Amino acid sequence: MTAERRQFISPFQYNPGNDPSVITYLQGLKGGDAPGTFVLVGANNSPGPTPVGLVYQGPLDRVMRRGVSGSGTWSTVAVPKRFGAAGTSVYGPDNFGAGLGNLVGAYTRSLGNQTPSSDNPAIVGFTYTGALNGSTATGWRSVQGTTQLGVKGSYTFVHSVDGGLAVGNTDNADVDDLTGYFSLSSTAFIVELATGRQTPIRFPGERDPLVTHTAYGIWANGSGKYTIAGGSGEVLNEEASRVSAGEAYLIDYDSITGQFSNYTTFSYRNRDRTDLITHFEGIYRTDNGSYRLPATSVALNDEGDLAIASEVTIKRNKKGEFRAKASWQDLDVTRSSDGAVSVLSTANSLYGDVTVGFANYPDGNSGLTPLDFVSRLL
């Protein structure tokens, strides 16, 4: 797979009126009802700093009308005000067909000058079942995760949904002032959409307080079996204030027996890189049983001046275990208007031969222009 065999559309956005202050974030992708169509979800910052959830249904084509991409249909999505939601970000869809499906993500709460806590969370996860445009009022459910410290998280994100289960992670940023990849308290979990019941993902060595996990992708393999993707972080120095090493991982889950198995970690390009945290952002299973994963590798320096988007292919061996050696392909993301190559990029979701993500391009004045992108193998 090479850049010459790819088509990039950057930006692919929902920005009515071409407001230069509005940025669209593409975060989740599944197939649509017809061949060549997709369900794409994300958020943008219109009309202000709080995010507005987005759902797009249709082809990922080059059509652009007054800042709105694609010949399909965009819908703005918001968690109902009864939940105390100030802003919404949609991370993952699951398409049932005929305009119905599941959505998962997170919503922000307005805390004013209050400090986020277990009893007063800043960000709460959600699940939703109903019309994919978000119009089913009774379809929403809040999700507040429980950390490995045994307390409710002040920040909870639900990242991916497939086959009736969703995965996410939760943490208390007041512990280390960090969320996501770098949090020392991040805990990964599974949530059942029909009941809201949560199950912590059980990793080898999980009782080690210096190990943290996130869960960003889940794929239903059939017969109650699932594969989960995300990232594992480790603190190498007990006095460190952040994760100092990290690898992507896959793990299998049997929803009938409740057992986890085949936990396997992966580093960028199969190398022992101590200067990068590598993370799987989603998961897709091919017809031949291989897994294709969008990956982001982030620099572990104070400047954070490196982010690499990749597509990764992983196969199983004859025993059903994941092969330790993965196939990596970095994405040289290009801007549609002038072919400029991104210097910082993330791969956020993948379905079939399409990857969506986010890129930053040099603006010619020592700054960066942030734009989302769609990448398709030709």
mmCIF file of C-alpha atoms in Angstrom:
data_model
loop_
_atom_site.group_PDB
_atom_site.id
_atom_site.type_symbol
_atom_site.label_atom_id
_atom_site.label_comp_id
_atom_site.label_asym_id
_atom_site.label_seq_id
_atom_site.Cartn_x
_atom_site.Cartn_y
_atom_site.Cartn_z
ATOM 1 C CA MET A 1 0.000 0.000 0.000
ATOM 2 C CA THR A 2 1.568 3.296 -1.079
ATOM 3 C CA ALA A 3 0.493 6.918 -1.163
ATOM 4 C CA GLU A 4 0.298 6.783 -4.979
ATOM 5 C CA ARG A 5 -2.540 4.277 -4.721
ATOM 6 C CA ARG A 6 -4.571 6.474 -2.383
ATOM 7 C CA GLN A 7 -7.095 9.216 -2.775
ATOM 8 C CA PHE A 8 -7.165 11.867 -0.075
ATOM 9 C CA ILE A 9 -10.006 14.299 0.550
ATOM 10 C CA SER A 10 -8.875 16.953 3.008
ATOM 11 C CA PRO A 11 -10.928 18.533 4.339
ATOM 12 C CA PHE A 12 -14.103 16.435 4.423
ATOM 13 C CA GLN A 13 -16.132 18.680 6.666
ATOM 14 C CA TYR A 14 -19.384 20.089 7.955
ATOM 15 C CA ASN A 15 -18.723 23.823 7.981
ATOM 16 C CA PRO A 16 -21.740 25.702 6.608
ATOM 17 C CA GLY A 17 -20.620 29.071 5.285
ATOM 18 C CA ASN A 18 -16.901 28.191 5.313
ATOM 19 C CA ASP A 19 -16.253 29.801 8.694
ATOM 20 C CA PRO A 20 -12.447 29.623 9.106
ATOM 21 C CA SER A 21 -12.817 29.193 12.883
ATOM 22 C CA VAL A 22 -14.855 25.985 12.544
ATOM 23 C CA ILE A 23 -12.957 22.684 12.620
ATOM 24 C CA THR A 24 -14.549 19.307 11.879
ATOM 25 C CA TYR A 25 -13.277 16.156 13.605
ATOM 26 C CA LEU A 26 -14.001 12.794 11.929
ATOM 27 C CA GLN A 27 -13.957 10.077 14.608
ATOM 28 C CA GLY A 28 -15.938 6.975 13.640
ATOM 29 C CA LEU A 29 -16.860 5.045 10.489
ATOM 30 C CA LYS A 30 -19.056 2.090 9.466
ATOM 31 C CA GLY A 31 -20.569 0.907 6.203
ATOM 32 C CA GLY A 32 -23.795 2.400 4.856
ATOM 33 C CA ASP A 33 -26.901 0.686 3.502
ATOM 34 C CA ALA A 34 -25.755 0.749 -0.144
ATOM 35 C CA PRO A 35 -22.347 -0.152 -1.634
ATOM 36 C CA GLY A 36 -20.019 2.827 -1.611
ATOM 37 C CA THR A 37 -21.867 4.596 1.215
ATOM 38 C CA PHE A 38 -20.865 5.045 4.840
ATOM 39 C CA VAL A 39 -22.013 6.223 8.249
ATOM 40 C CA LEU A 40 -19.452 8.759 9.460
ATOM 41 C CA VAL A 41 -19.556 10.431 12.883
ATOM 42 C CA GLY A 42 -17.645 13.138 14.674
ATOM 43 C CA ALA A 43 -18.007 16.704 15.929
ATOM 44 C CA ASN A 44 -17.163 20.295 15.191
ATOM 45 C CA ASN A 45 -16.766 23.425 17.286
ATOM 46 C CA SER A 46 -19.627 25.380 15.696
ATOM 47 C CA PRO A 47 -20.990 27.756 16.895
ATOM 48 C CA GLY A 48 -18.511 28.009 19.774
ATOM 49 C CA PRO A 49 -16.005 26.139 21.918
ATOM 50 C CA THR A 50 -18.421 23.378 22.994
ATOM 51 C CA PRO A 51 -18.574 20.522 20.458
ATOM 52 C CA VAL A 52 -21.576 19.739 18.253
ATOM 53 C CA GLY A 53 -22.045 16.070 17.375
ATOM 54 C CA LEU A 54 -22.200 15.112 13.694
ATOM 55 C CA VAL A 55 -23.524 12.145 11.698
ATOM 56 C CA TYR A 56 -23.024 11.835 7.934
ATOM 57 C CA GLN A 57 -24.763 9.218 5.784
ATOM 58 C CA GLY A 58 -23.743 8.776 2.154
ATOM 59 C CA PRO A 59 -20.737 8.457 -0.175
ATOM 60 C CA LEU A 60 -17.361 9.927 0.771
ATOM 61 C CA ASP A 61 -16.944 11.916 -2.419
ATOM 62 C CA ARG A 62 -15.356 15.217 -3.434
ATOM 63 C CA VAL A 63 -18.600 17.200 -3.575
ATOM 64 C CA MET A 64 -18.311 20.477 -1.622
ATOM 65 C CA ARG A 65 -21.063 23.098 -1.258
ATOM 66 C CA ARG A 66 -20.386 26.208 0.855
ATOM 67 C CA GLY A 67 -18.153 24.341 3.282
ATOM 68 C CA VAL A 68 -20.263 21.177 3.467
ATOM 69 C CA SER A 69 -18.641 18.039 2.032
ATOM 70 C CA GLY A 70 -20.193 15.018 0.394
ATOM 71 C CA SER A 71 -23.349 14.334 -1.620
ATOM 72 C CA GLY A 72 -24.956 12.578 1.356
ATOM 73 C CA THR A 73 -26.794 13.937 4.397
ATOM 74 C CA TRP A 74 -25.334 15.543 7.524
ATOM 75 C CA SER A 75 -27.196 15.665 10.848
ATOM 76 C CA THR A 76 -26.206 17.598 13.954
ATOM 77 C CA VAL A 77 -26.585 15.513 17.107
ATOM 78 C CA ALA A 78 -26.869 16.638 20.728
ATOM 79 C CA VAL A 79 -27.258 14.718 23.970
ATOM 80 C CA PRO A 80 -30.539 15.997 25.511
ATOM 81 C CA LYS A 81 -30.359 18.907 27.951
ATOM 82 C CA ARG A 82 -31.984 16.747 30.646
ATOM 83 C CA PHE A 83 -28.580 15.106 31.084
ATOM 84 C CA GLY A 84 -26.951 18.468 31.762
ATOM 85 C CA ALA A 85 -25.082 18.281 28.480
ATOM 86 C CA ALA A 86 -23.288 21.382 27.226
ATOM 87 C CA GLY A 87 -21.623 19.843 24.171
ATOM 88 C CA THR A 88 -21.632 16.517 22.305
ATOM 89 C CA SER A 89 -18.963 14.531 20.485
ATOM 90 C CA VAL A 90 -19.869 11.310 18.622
ATOM 91 C CA TYR A 91 -17.053 8.748 18.491
ATOM 92 C CA GLY A 92 -18.552 5.605 16.990
ATOM 93 C CA PRO A 93 -21.590 4.301 15.038
ATOM 94 C CA ASP A 94 -23.136 0.926 14.332
ATOM 95 C CA ASN A 95 -25.503 0.772 11.375
ATOM 96 C CA PHE A 96 -28.642 -1.404 11.559
ATOM 97 C CA GLY A 97 -29.929 -0.243 8.161
ATOM 98 C CA ALA A 98 -32.938 1.845 7.147
ATOM 99 C CA GLY A 99 -31.597 4.873 9.017
ATOM 100 C CA LEU A 100 -31.365 3.116 12.402
ATOM 101 C CA GLY A 101 -28.372 2.241 14.563
ATOM 102 C CA ASN A 102 -26.276 2.914 17.636
ATOM 103 C CA LEU A 103 -24.126 5.930 18.446
ATOM 104 C CA VAL A 104 -21.604 6.311 21.258
ATOM 105 C CA GLY A 105 -19.494 9.194 22.451
ATOM 106 C CA ALA A 106 -19.180 11.719 25.240
ATOM 107 C CA TYR A 107 -20.748 14.974 26.380
ATOM 108 C CA THR A 108 -19.315 17.889 28.320
ATOM 109 C CA ARG A 109 -20.941 19.431 31.374
ATOM 110 C CA SER A 110 -20.787 23.079 32.430
ATOM 111 C CA LEU A 111 -19.067 23.126 35.824
ATOM 112 C CA GLY A 112 -18.298 26.824 36.078
ATOM 113 C CA ASN A 113 -15.553 27.238 38.664
ATOM 114 C CA GLN A 114 -16.187 23.839 40.242
ATOM 115 C CA THR A 115 -13.491 21.182 40.212
ATOM 116 C CA PRO A 116 -14.333 17.965 38.322
ATOM 117 C CA SER A 117 -14.917 15.006 40.623
ATOM 118 C CA SER A 118 -16.608 11.617 40.757
ATOM 119 C CA ASP A 119 -19.799 13.302 41.955
ATOM 120 C CA ASN A 120 -19.455 16.198 39.531
ATOM 121 C CA PRO A 121 -17.880 14.830 36.316
ATOM 122 C CA ALA A 122 -16.646 17.143 33.572
ATOM 123 C CA ILE A 123 -17.151 14.665 30.716
ATOM 124 C CA VAL A 124 -19.647 11.792 30.683
ATOM 125 C CA GLY A 125 -19.947 9.028 28.113
ATOM 126 C CA PHE A 126 -23.173 8.131 26.323
ATOM 127 C CA THR A 127 -24.802 5.379 24.297
ATOM 128 C CA TYR A 128 -27.728 5.865 21.942
ATOM 129 C CA THR A 129 -30.071 3.577 20.029
ATOM 130 C CA GLY A 130 -32.553 4.804 17.429
ATOM 131 C CA ALA A 131 -32.598 6.898 14.284
ATOM 132 C CA LEU A 132 -29.020 7.667 13.262
ATOM 133 C CA ASN A 133 -29.832 11.363 13.031
ATOM 134 C CA GLY A 134 -30.196 11.412 16.834
ATOM 135 C CA SER A 135 -33.922 12.157 16.848
ATOM 136 C CA THR A 136 -35.054 9.254 19.067
ATOM 137 C CA ALA A 137 -35.546 11.079 22.382
ATOM 138 C CA THR A 138 -35.769 7.913 24.469
ATOM 139 C CA GLY A 139 -32.629 6.345 23.001
ATOM 140 C CA TRP A 140 -30.007 8.053 25.173
ATOM 141 C CA ARG A 141 -28.150 6.634 28.184
ATOM 142 C CA SER A 142 -25.356 8.214 30.269
ATOM 143 C CA VAL A 143 -22.229 6.186 31.008
ATOM 144 C CA GLN A 144 -19.906 7.098 33.885
ATOM 145 C CA GLY A 145 -17.110 4.580 34.217
ATOM 146 C CA THR A 146 -15.366 3.268 37.330
ATOM 147 C CA THR A 147 -11.579 3.622 37.527
ATOM 148 C CA GLN A 148 -9.093 0.989 38.678
ATOM 149 C CA LEU A 149 -9.016 2.932 41.964
ATOM 150 C CA GLY A 150 -12.660 1.904 42.493
ATOM 151 C CA VAL A 151 -14.231 5.358 42.140
ATOM 152 C CA LYS A 152 -16.409 6.888 39.444
ATOM 153 C CA GLY A 153 -14.460 8.706 36.766
ATOM 154 C CA SER A 154 -14.596 12.463 36.358
ATOM 155 C CA TYR A 155 -13.855 11.960 32.631
ATOM 156 C CA THR A 156 -15.543 9.097 30.720
ATOM 157 C CA PHE A 157 -15.409 8.451 26.971
ATOM 158 C CA VAL A 158 -17.264 5.732 25.048
ATOM 159 C CA HIS A 159 -15.286 5.243 21.838
ATOM 160 C CA SER A 160 -16.650 2.363 19.760
ATOM 161 C CA VAL A 161 -19.723 0.131 19.381
ATOM 162 C CA ASP A 162 -20.390 -3.107 17.519
ATOM 163 C CA GLY A 163 -22.741 -6.036 18.006
ATOM 164 C CA GLY A 164 -24.539 -4.544 21.031
ATOM 165 C CA LEU A 165 -21.392 -3.845 23.081
ATOM 166 C CA ALA A 166 -19.364 -0.657 23.388
ATOM 167 C CA VAL A 167 -15.949 0.082 24.852
ATOM 168 C CA GLY A 168 -14.429 3.142 26.420
ATOM 169 C CA ASN A 169 -12.234 4.384 29.216
ATOM 170 C CA THR A 170 -12.509 6.565 32.267
ATOM 171 C CA ASP A 171 -10.113 8.433 34.528
ATOM 172 C CA ASN A 172 -9.808 11.086 37.196
ATOM 173 C CA ALA A 173 -7.728 13.851 35.700
ATOM 174 C CA ASP A 174 -7.480 15.466 39.139
ATOM 175 C CA VAL A 175 -4.998 12.655 39.956
ATOM 176 C CA ASP A 176 -2.451 13.600 37.293
ATOM 177 C CA ASP A 177 -3.977 16.509 35.323
ATOM 178 C CA LEU A 178 -4.029 14.316 32.185
ATOM 179 C CA THR A 179 -6.660 12.383 30.233
ATOM 180 C CA GLY A 180 -6.588 9.814 27.453
ATOM 181 C CA TYR A 181 -3.297 8.265 26.342
ATOM 182 C CA PHE A 182 -1.202 9.822 29.084
ATOM 183 C CA SER A 183 -3.406 9.492 32.181
ATOM 184 C CA LEU A 184 -2.000 7.411 35.031
ATOM 185 C CA SER A 185 -5.520 6.451 36.170
ATOM 186 C CA SER A 186 -7.177 5.489 32.873
ATOM 187 C CA THR A 187 -9.306 2.321 33.052
ATOM 188 C CA ALA A 188 -10.870 0.498 30.092
ATOM 189 C CA PHE A 189 -14.354 -1.027 30.209
ATOM 190 C CA ILE A 190 -17.126 -2.686 28.187
ATOM 191 C CA VAL A 191 -20.730 -1.492 28.373
ATOM 192 C CA GLU A 192 -23.788 -3.433 27.220
ATOM 193 C CA LEU A 193 -26.105 -1.092 25.349
ATOM 194 C CA ALA A 194 -29.337 -2.920 26.170
ATOM 195 C CA THR A 195 -28.809 -2.796 29.940
ATOM 196 C CA GLY A 196 -26.045 -0.283 30.649
ATOM 197 C CA ARG A 197 -24.112 -2.960 32.550
ATOM 198 C CA GLN A 198 -20.365 -2.317 32.664
ATOM 199 C CA THR A 199 -17.571 -4.881 32.666
ATOM 200 C CA PRO A 200 -13.957 -3.838 33.339
ATOM 201 C CA ILE A 201 -11.542 -5.222 30.756
ATOM 202 C CA ARG A 202 -9.212 -7.586 32.581
ATOM 203 C CA PHE A 203 -5.639 -7.277 31.328
ATOM 204 C CA PRO A 204 -2.619 -9.313 32.423
ATOM 205 C CA GLY A 205 -0.871 -7.473 35.261
ATOM 206 C CA GLU A 206 -3.792 -5.056 35.620
ATOM 207 C CA ARG A 207 -3.298 -4.735 39.379
ATOM 208 C CA ASP A 208 -0.066 -2.874 38.776
ATOM 209 C CA PRO A 209 -0.955 0.777 39.570
ATOM 210 C CA LEU A 210 1.728 1.920 37.126
ATOM 211 C CA VAL A 211 -0.064 0.396 34.116
ATOM 212 C CA THR A 212 -2.982 2.110 32.385
ATOM 213 C CA HIS A 213 -5.267 1.087 29.499
ATOM 214 C CA THR A 214 -7.677 2.641 27.032
ATOM 215 C CA ALA A 215 -10.203 0.917 24.737
ATOM 216 C CA TYR A 216 -10.977 2.645 21.421
ATOM 217 C CA GLY A 217 -12.275 -0.109 19.131
ATOM 218 C CA ILE A 218 -14.498 -3.201 19.328
ATOM 219 C CA TRP A 219 -15.468 -5.678 16.611
ATOM 220 C CA ALA A 220 -18.098 -8.432 16.873
ATOM 221 C CA ASN A 221 -16.611 -11.638 15.419
ATOM 222 C CA GLY A 222 -19.827 -13.644 15.832
ATOM 223 C CA SER A 223 -21.067 -16.245 18.349
ATOM 224 C CA GLY A 224 -20.653 -13.818 21.254
ATOM 225 C CA LYS A 225 -16.937 -13.271 20.600
ATOM 226 C CA TYR A 226 -15.378 -9.817 20.250
ATOM 227 C CA THR A 227 -11.961 -8.273 19.640
ATOM 228 C CA ILE A 228 -11.018 -5.026 21.392
ATOM 229 C CA ALA A 229 -8.291 -2.551 20.405
ATOM 230 C CA GLY A 230 -6.641 0.321 22.225
ATOM 231 C CA GLY A 231 -3.487 1.280 24.065
ATOM 232 C CA SER A 232 -1.486 0.182 27.095
ATOM 233 C CA GLY A 233 0.641 2.674 28.994
ATOM 234 C CA GLU A 234 3.310 2.184 31.611
ATOM 235 C CA VAL A 235 5.086 4.473 34.047
ATOM 236 C CA LEU A 236 8.776 3.572 34.050
ATOM 237 C CA ASN A 237 9.643 5.976 36.856
ATOM 238 C CA GLU A 238 7.360 5.984 39.887
ATOM 239 C CA GLU A 239 8.026 9.691 40.378
ATOM 240 C CA ALA A 240 7.008 10.519 36.797
ATOM 241 C CA SER A 241 3.879 12.604 36.342
ATOM 242 C CA ARG A 242 2.786 10.939 33.099
ATOM 243 C CA VAL A 243 2.901 7.711 31.131
ATOM 244 C CA SER A 244 6.459 7.205 29.889
ATOM 245 C CA ALA A 245 5.976 4.207 27.559
ATOM 246 C CA GLY A 246 3.075 2.773 25.635
ATOM 247 C CA GLU A 247 2.043 0.228 23.023
ATOM 248 C CA ALA A 248 -1.105 -0.588 21.081
ATOM 249 C CA TYR A 249 -2.900 -3.836 21.897
ATOM 250 C CA LEU A 250 -5.547 -6.350 20.838
ATOM 251 C CA ILE A 251 -7.494 -8.557 23.247
ATOM 252 C CA ASP A 252 -10.327 -11.059 22.707
ATOM 253 C CA TYR A 253 -13.510 -11.136 24.802
ATOM 254 C CA ASP A 254 -16.109 -13.904 25.041
ATOM 255 C CA SER A 255 -19.388 -12.322 26.168
ATOM 256 C CA ILE A 256 -20.878 -15.737 26.996
ATOM 257 C CA THR A 257 -18.132 -16.945 29.339
ATOM 258 C CA GLY A 258 -16.873 -13.487 30.352
ATOM 259 C CA GLN A 259 -13.295 -14.544 29.587
ATOM 260 C CA PHE A 260 -10.550 -12.378 28.097
ATOM 261 C CA SER A 261 -7.727 -13.923 26.089
ATOM 262 C CA ASN A 262 -4.941 -13.393 23.538
ATOM 263 C CA TYR A 263 -3.765 -10.047 24.920
ATOM 264 C CA THR A 264 -1.002 -8.912 22.544
ATOM 265 C CA THR A 265 0.834 -5.582 22.339
ATOM 266 C CA PHE A 266 2.241 -3.911 19.234
ATOM 267 C CA SER A 267 4.801 -1.131 18.827
ATOM 268 C CA TYR A 268 5.257 1.255 15.913
ATOM 269 C CA ARG A 269 6.634 -0.645 12.889
ATOM 270 C CA ASN A 270 7.334 -3.629 15.177
ATOM 271 C CA ARG A 271 10.252 -1.767 16.737
ATOM 272 C CA ASP A 272 11.144 -1.220 20.374
ATOM 273 C CA ARG A 273 10.556 2.530 20.308
ATOM 274 C CA THR A 274 10.884 4.183 23.712
ATOM 275 C CA ASP A 275 10.194 7.676 22.371
ATOM 276 C CA LEU A 276 6.664 6.954 21.084
ATOM 277 C CA ILE A 277 3.310 5.919 22.481
ATOM 278 C CA THR A 278 1.523 3.799 19.879
ATOM 279 C CA HIS A 279 -2.246 3.497 20.051
ATOM 280 C CA PHE A 280 -4.954 1.721 18.030
ATOM 281 C CA GLU A 281 -7.878 4.095 17.454
ATOM 282 C CA GLY A 282 -10.384 1.589 16.028
ATOM 283 C CA ILE A 283 -10.754 -1.835 14.438
ATOM 284 C CA TYR A 284 -12.113 -3.469 11.272
ATOM 285 C CA ARG A 285 -12.223 -7.193 10.450
ATOM 286 C CA THR A 286 -11.782 -8.232 6.825
ATOM 287 C CA ASP A 287 -13.635 -11.073 5.097
ATOM 288 C CA ASN A 288 -10.556 -13.309 5.434
ATOM 289 C CA GLY A 289 -10.371 -12.776 9.199
ATOM 290 C CA SER A 290 -7.493 -10.293 9.319
ATOM 291 C CA TYR A 291 -7.800 -7.075 11.316
ATOM 292 C CA ARG A 292 -7.069 -3.640 9.910
ATOM 293 C CA LEU A 293 -6.522 -0.919 12.471
ATOM 294 C CA PRO A 294 -6.024 2.847 12.375
ATOM 295 C CA ALA A 295 -3.036 3.703 14.550
ATOM 296 C CA THR A 296 -1.531 6.897 15.918
ATOM 297 C CA SER A 297 1.992 7.100 17.331
ATOM 298 C CA VAL A 298 2.679 10.150 19.508
ATOM 299 C CA ALA A 299 5.999 11.597 20.660
ATOM 300 C CA LEU A 300 6.894 11.254 24.331
ATOM 301 C CA ASN A 301 8.600 14.614 24.621
ATOM 302 C CA ASP A 302 7.497 17.839 26.282
ATOM 303 C CA GLU A 303 6.835 19.489 22.927
ATOM 304 C CA GLY A 304 4.629 16.680 21.630
ATOM 305 C CA ASP A 305 5.779 17.627 18.145
ATOM 306 C CA LEU A 306 5.304 14.255 16.451
ATOM 307 C CA ALA A 307 2.143 12.362 15.557
ATOM 308 C CA ILE A 308 2.146 9.645 12.896
ATOM 309 C CA ALA A 309 -1.002 8.157 11.327
ATOM 310 C CA SER A 310 -0.739 4.546 10.141
ATOM 311 C CA GLU A 311 -2.835 1.651 8.917
ATOM 312 C CA VAL A 312 -1.940 -1.678 10.513
ATOM 313 C CA THR A 313 -2.853 -5.224 9.411
ATOM 314 C CA ILE A 314 -2.735 -8.088 11.932
ATOM 315 C CA LYS A 315 -3.439 -11.767 11.313
ATOM 316 C CA ARG A 316 -3.992 -14.759 13.590
ATOM 317 C CA ASN A 317 -1.873 -17.900 13.667
ATOM 318 C CA LYS A 318 -3.204 -21.451 13.479
ATOM 319 C CA LYS A 319 -3.872 -21.427 17.236
ATOM 320 C CA GLY A 320 -6.107 -18.376 16.902
ATOM 321 C CA GLU A 321 -3.597 -16.083 18.591
ATOM 322 C CA PHE A 322 -2.578 -12.732 17.125
ATOM 323 C CA ARG A 323 0.683 -12.800 15.232
ATOM 324 C CA ALA A 324 3.217 -10.597 16.966
ATOM 325 C CA LYS A 325 4.519 -9.088 13.724
ATOM 326 C CA ALA A 326 2.078 -6.633 12.152
ATOM 327 C CA SER A 327 2.150 -4.958 8.732
ATOM 328 C CA TRP A 328 2.465 -1.146 9.025
ATOM 329 C CA GLN A 329 1.734 1.512 6.421
ATOM 330 C CA ASP A 330 2.197 5.181 7.335
ATOM 331 C CA LEU A 331 -0.174 7.704 5.769
ATOM 332 C CA ASP A 332 1.368 10.692 3.991
ATOM 333 C CA VAL A 333 -1.788 12.761 4.240
ATOM 334 C CA THR A 334 -2.134 15.446 1.562
ATOM 335 C CA ARG A 335 -4.374 18.502 1.426
ATOM 336 C CA SER A 336 -6.821 18.523 -1.484
ATOM 337 C CA SER A 337 -6.319 22.148 -2.491
ATOM 338 C CA ASP A 338 -2.562 22.122 -3.101
ATOM 339 C CA GLY A 339 -1.144 18.666 -2.303
ATOM 340 C CA ALA A 340 0.680 19.872 0.812
ATOM 341 C CA VAL A 341 1.778 16.986 3.057
ATOM 342 C CA SER A 342 0.718 16.937 6.695
ATOM 343 C CA VAL A 343 3.455 17.136 9.336
ATOM 344 C CA LEU A 344 1.223 15.862 12.158
ATOM 345 C CA SER A 345 -1.627 13.418 11.630
ATOM 346 C CA THR A 346 -3.862 10.936 13.441
ATOM 347 C CA ALA A 347 -5.775 7.962 12.053
ATOM 348 C CA ASN A 348 -9.098 7.889 13.900
ATOM 349 C CA SER A 349 -11.242 5.180 12.307
ATOM 350 C CA LEU A 350 -11.164 2.615 9.520
ATOM 351 C CA TYR A 351 -13.764 0.620 7.605
ATOM 352 C CA GLY A 352 -13.020 -1.419 4.492
ATOM 353 C CA ASP A 353 -10.497 0.513 2.399
ATOM 354 C CA VAL A 354 -11.314 3.905 3.950
ATOM 355 C CA THR A 355 -9.549 5.635 6.837
ATOM 356 C CA VAL A 356 -10.579 8.944 8.391
ATOM 357 C CA GLY A 357 -8.526 11.134 10.661
ATOM 358 C CA PHE A 358 -7.039 14.525 11.379
ATOM 359 C CA ALA A 359 -4.055 16.355 9.914
ATOM 360 C CA ASN A 360 -2.042 19.520 10.470
ATOM 361 C CA TYR A 361 -0.428 21.244 7.482
ATOM 362 C CA PRO A 362 2.297 23.950 7.450
ATOM 363 C CA ASP A 363 0.685 27.337 6.861
ATOM 364 C CA GLY A 364 3.857 29.039 5.583
ATOM 365 C CA ASN A 365 4.146 31.247 8.683
ATOM 366 C CA SER A 366 5.654 28.750 11.125
ATOM 367 C CA GLY A 367 2.156 27.674 12.092
ATOM 368 C CA LEU A 368 -0.198 24.820 11.275
ATOM 369 C CA THR A 369 -3.579 24.564 9.569
ATOM 370 C CA PRO A 370 -5.740 21.800 11.105
ATOM 371 C CA LEU A 371 -8.040 19.848 8.758
ATOM 372 C CA ASP A 372 -9.707 16.431 8.815
ATOM 373 C CA PHE A 373 -9.243 13.913 6.024
ATOM 374 C CA VAL A 374 -10.678 10.866 4.247
ATOM 375 C CA SER A 375 -8.235 8.374 2.734
ATOM 376 C CA ARG A 376 -9.329 5.675 0.297
ATOM 377 C CA LEU A 377 -7.251 2.879 -1.222
ATOM 378 C CA LEU A 378 -7.525 2.859 -5.006
#
